[in-house]
mmCIF file of C-alpha atoms in Angstrom:
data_model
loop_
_atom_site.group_PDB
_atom_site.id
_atom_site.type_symbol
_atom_site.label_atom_id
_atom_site.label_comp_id
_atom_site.label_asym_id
_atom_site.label_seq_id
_atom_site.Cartn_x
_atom_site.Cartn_y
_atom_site.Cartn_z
ATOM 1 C CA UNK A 1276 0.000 0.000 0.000
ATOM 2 C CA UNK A 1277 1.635 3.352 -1.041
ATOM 3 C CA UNK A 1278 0.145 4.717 2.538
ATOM 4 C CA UNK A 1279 2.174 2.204 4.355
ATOM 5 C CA UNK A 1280 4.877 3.648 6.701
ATOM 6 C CA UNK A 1281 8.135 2.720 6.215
ATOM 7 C CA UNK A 1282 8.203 2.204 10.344
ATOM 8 C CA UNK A 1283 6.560 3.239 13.504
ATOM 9 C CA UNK A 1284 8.993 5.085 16.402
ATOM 10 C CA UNK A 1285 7.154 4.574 19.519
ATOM 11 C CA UNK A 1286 8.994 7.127 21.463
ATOM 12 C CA UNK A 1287 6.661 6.662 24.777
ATOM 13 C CA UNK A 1288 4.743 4.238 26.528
ATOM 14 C CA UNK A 1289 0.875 5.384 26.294
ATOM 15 C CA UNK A 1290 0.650 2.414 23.351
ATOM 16 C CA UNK A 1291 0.135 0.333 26.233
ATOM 17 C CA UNK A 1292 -2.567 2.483 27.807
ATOM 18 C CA UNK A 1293 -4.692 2.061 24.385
ATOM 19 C CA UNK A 1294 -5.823 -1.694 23.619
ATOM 20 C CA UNK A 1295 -7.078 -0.317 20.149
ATOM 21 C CA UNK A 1296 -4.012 1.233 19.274
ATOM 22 C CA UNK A 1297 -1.411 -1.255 21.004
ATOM 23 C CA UNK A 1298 -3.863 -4.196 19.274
ATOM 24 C CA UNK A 1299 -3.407 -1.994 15.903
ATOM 25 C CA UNK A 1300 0.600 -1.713 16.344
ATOM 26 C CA UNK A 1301 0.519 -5.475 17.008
ATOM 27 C CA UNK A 1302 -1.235 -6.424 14.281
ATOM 28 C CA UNK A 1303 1.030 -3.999 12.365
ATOM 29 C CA UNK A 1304 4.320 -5.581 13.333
ATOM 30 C CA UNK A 1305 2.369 -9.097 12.462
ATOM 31 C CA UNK A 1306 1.431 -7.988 9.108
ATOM 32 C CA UNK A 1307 4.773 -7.013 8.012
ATOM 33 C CA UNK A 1308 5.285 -3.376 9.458
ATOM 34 C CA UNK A 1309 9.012 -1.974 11.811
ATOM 35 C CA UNK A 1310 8.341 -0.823 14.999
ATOM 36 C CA UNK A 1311 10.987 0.602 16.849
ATOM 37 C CA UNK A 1312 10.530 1.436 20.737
ATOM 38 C CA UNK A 1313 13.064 3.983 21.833
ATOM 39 C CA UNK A 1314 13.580 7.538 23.062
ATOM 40 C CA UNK A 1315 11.547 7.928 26.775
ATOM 41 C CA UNK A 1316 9.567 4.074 26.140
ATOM 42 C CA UNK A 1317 11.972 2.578 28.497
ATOM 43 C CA UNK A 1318 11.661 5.485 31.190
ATOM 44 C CA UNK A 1319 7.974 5.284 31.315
ATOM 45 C CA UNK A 1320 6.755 2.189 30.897
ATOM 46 C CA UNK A 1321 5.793 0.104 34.119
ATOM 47 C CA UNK A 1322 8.470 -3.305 34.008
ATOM 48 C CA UNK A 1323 5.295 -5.730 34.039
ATOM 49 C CA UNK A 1324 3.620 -3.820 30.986
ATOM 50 C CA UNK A 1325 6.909 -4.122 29.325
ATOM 51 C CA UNK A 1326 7.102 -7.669 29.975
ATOM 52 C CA UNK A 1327 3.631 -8.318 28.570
ATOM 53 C CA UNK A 1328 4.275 -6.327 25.510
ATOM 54 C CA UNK A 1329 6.890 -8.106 24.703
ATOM 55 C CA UNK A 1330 5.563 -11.631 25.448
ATOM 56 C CA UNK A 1331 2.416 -10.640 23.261
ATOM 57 C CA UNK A 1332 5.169 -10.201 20.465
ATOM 58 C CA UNK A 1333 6.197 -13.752 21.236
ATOM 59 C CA UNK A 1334 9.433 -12.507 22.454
ATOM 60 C CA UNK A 1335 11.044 -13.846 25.621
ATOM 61 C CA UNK A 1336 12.790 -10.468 26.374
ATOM 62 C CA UNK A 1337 12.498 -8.975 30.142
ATOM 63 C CA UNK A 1338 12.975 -5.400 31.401
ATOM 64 C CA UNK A 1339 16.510 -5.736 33.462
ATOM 65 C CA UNK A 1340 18.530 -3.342 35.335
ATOM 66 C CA UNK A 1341 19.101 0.374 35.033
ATOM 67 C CA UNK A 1342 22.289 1.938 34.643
ATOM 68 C CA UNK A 1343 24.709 3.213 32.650
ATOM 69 C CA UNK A 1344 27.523 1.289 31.025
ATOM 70 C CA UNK A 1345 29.206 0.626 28.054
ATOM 71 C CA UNK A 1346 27.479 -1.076 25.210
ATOM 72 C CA UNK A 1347 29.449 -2.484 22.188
ATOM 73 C CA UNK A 1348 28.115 -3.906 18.886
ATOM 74 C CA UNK A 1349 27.184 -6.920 17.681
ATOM 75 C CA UNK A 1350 28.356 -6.283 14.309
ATOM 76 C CA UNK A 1351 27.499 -9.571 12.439
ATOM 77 C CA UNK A 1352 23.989 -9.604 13.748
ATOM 78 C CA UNK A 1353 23.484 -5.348 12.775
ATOM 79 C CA UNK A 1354 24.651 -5.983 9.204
ATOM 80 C CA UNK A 1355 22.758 -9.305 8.452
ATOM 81 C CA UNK A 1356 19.421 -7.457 9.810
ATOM 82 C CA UNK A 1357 20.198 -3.913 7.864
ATOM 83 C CA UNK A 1358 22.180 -5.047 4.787
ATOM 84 C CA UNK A 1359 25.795 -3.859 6.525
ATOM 85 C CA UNK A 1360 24.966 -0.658 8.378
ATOM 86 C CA UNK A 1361 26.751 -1.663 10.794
ATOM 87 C CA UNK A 1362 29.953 -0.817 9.395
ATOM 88 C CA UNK A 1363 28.702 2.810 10.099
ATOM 89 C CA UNK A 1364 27.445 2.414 13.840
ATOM 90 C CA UNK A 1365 29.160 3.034 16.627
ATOM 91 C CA UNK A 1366 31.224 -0.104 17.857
ATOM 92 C CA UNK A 1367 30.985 1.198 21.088
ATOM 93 C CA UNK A 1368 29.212 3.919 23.249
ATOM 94 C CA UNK A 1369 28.415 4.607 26.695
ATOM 95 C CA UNK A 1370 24.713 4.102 27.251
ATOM 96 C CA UNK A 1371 22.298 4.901 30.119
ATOM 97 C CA UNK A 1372 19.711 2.697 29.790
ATOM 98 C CA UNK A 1373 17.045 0.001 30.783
ATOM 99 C CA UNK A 1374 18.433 -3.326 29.661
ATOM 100 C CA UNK A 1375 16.684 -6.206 28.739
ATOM 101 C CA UNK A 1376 17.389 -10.206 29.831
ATOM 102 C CA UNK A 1377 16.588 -12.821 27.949
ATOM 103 C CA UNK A 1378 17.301 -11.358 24.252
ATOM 104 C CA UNK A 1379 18.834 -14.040 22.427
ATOM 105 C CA UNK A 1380 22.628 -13.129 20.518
ATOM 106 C CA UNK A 1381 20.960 -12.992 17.077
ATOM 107 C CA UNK A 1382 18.847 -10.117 18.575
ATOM 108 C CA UNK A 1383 20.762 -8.020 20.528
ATOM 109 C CA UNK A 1384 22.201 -5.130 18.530
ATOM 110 C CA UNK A 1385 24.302 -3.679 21.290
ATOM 111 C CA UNK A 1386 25.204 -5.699 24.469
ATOM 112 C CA UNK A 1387 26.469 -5.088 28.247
ATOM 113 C CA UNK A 1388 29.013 -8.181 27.762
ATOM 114 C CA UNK A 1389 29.601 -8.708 31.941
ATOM 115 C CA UNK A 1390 25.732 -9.217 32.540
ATOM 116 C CA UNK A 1391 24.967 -10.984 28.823
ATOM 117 C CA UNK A 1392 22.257 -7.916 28.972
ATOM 118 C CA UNK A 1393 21.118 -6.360 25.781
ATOM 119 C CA UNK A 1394 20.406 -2.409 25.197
ATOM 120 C CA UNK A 1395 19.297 -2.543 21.412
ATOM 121 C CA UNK A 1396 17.646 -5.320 19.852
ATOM 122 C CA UNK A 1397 15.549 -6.529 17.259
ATOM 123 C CA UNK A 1398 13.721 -9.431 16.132
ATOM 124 C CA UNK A 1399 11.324 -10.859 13.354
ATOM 125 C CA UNK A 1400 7.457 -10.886 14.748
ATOM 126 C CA UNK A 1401 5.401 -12.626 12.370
ATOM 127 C CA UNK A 1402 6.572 -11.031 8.755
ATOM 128 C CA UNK A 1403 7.682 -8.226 10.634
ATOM 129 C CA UNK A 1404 10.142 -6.428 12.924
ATOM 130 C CA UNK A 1405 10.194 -4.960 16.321
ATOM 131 C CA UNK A 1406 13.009 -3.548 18.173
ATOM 132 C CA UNK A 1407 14.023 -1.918 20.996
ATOM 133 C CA UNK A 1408 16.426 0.668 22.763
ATOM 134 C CA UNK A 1409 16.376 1.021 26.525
ATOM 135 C CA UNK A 1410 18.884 4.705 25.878
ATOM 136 C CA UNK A 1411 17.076 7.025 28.558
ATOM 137 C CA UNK A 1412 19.786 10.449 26.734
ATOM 138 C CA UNK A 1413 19.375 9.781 23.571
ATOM 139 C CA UNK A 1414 23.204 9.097 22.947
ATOM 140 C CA UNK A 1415 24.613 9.759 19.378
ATOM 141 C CA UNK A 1416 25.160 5.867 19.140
ATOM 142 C CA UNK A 1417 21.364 5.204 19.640
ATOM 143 C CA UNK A 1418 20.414 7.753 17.413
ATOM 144 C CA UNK A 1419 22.256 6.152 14.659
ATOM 145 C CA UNK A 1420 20.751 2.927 14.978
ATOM 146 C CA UNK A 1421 17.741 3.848 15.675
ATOM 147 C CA UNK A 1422 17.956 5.099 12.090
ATOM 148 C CA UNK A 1423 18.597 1.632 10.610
ATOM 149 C CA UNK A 1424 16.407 -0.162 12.848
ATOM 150 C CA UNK A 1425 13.404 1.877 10.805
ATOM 151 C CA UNK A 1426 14.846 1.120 7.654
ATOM 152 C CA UNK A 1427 16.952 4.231 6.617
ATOM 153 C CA UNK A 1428 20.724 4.888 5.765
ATOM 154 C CA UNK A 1429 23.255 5.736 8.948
#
């Protein structure tokens, strides 16, 4: 459909305050839509509702710990998901942020390698993607990759 967006930022947590629209965004993701959650998502959304969301996506991830650390690539996974942007991220940054457990290597986009947590990631859901970024300062790094998590050049 020439209407379609190319991806949804969900840069807050009041999705999960709507069933219409969270069922909508859902469906979305399930039909072949990108959904990214970043920017203030992680600071506002309650750790249970996160949980949920995420299990309703068929995903086993779990809101972890909050701090800041560094977070460092996982190149091989970045450029077979985004056709080698990767090579233009940043292989490293510092990172405040809500980090998830559970996220599987072949989804985690940037890791806290001490804890095996995970700050970016994305996954297939149904014929489409969803990822996430727990960045509560929108760091330079997380900007870029937020960029080719929707689809568009670094």
């Amino acid at each position: 459909d020439e209407h379609q967006p190319l991806a949804l930022l969900l840069t807050d947590a009041g999705i999960t305050k709507r069933p219409d629209a969270y069922n909508r965004v859902c469906r979305f993701i399930r039909e072949g839509g990108t959904v990214v959650c970043s920017c203030t998502f992680s600071s506002f959304i309650r750790p249970l509702n996160m949980d949920n969301f995420f299990k309703d996506l068929g995903l086993d991830w779990r809101f972890g710990p909050y701090y800041r650390t560094d977070a460092c690539l996982n190149l091989d996974t970045v450029n077979a998901a985004t056709d080698g942007q990767g090579d233009k991220a940043d292989s490293e940054y510092s990172q405040k942020a809500v980090w998830l457990t559970g996220v599987p290597a072949d989804h985690a986009w940037y890791t806290e390698t001490s804890e095996n947590l995970a700050g970016v990631c994305m996954a297939r859901v149904g014929e489409g993607k969803f990822g996430y970024t727990g960045d509560v300062n929108a760091e330079d790094g997380t900007c870029k990759i937020v960029l080719a998590m929707c689809g568009l050049k670094i």
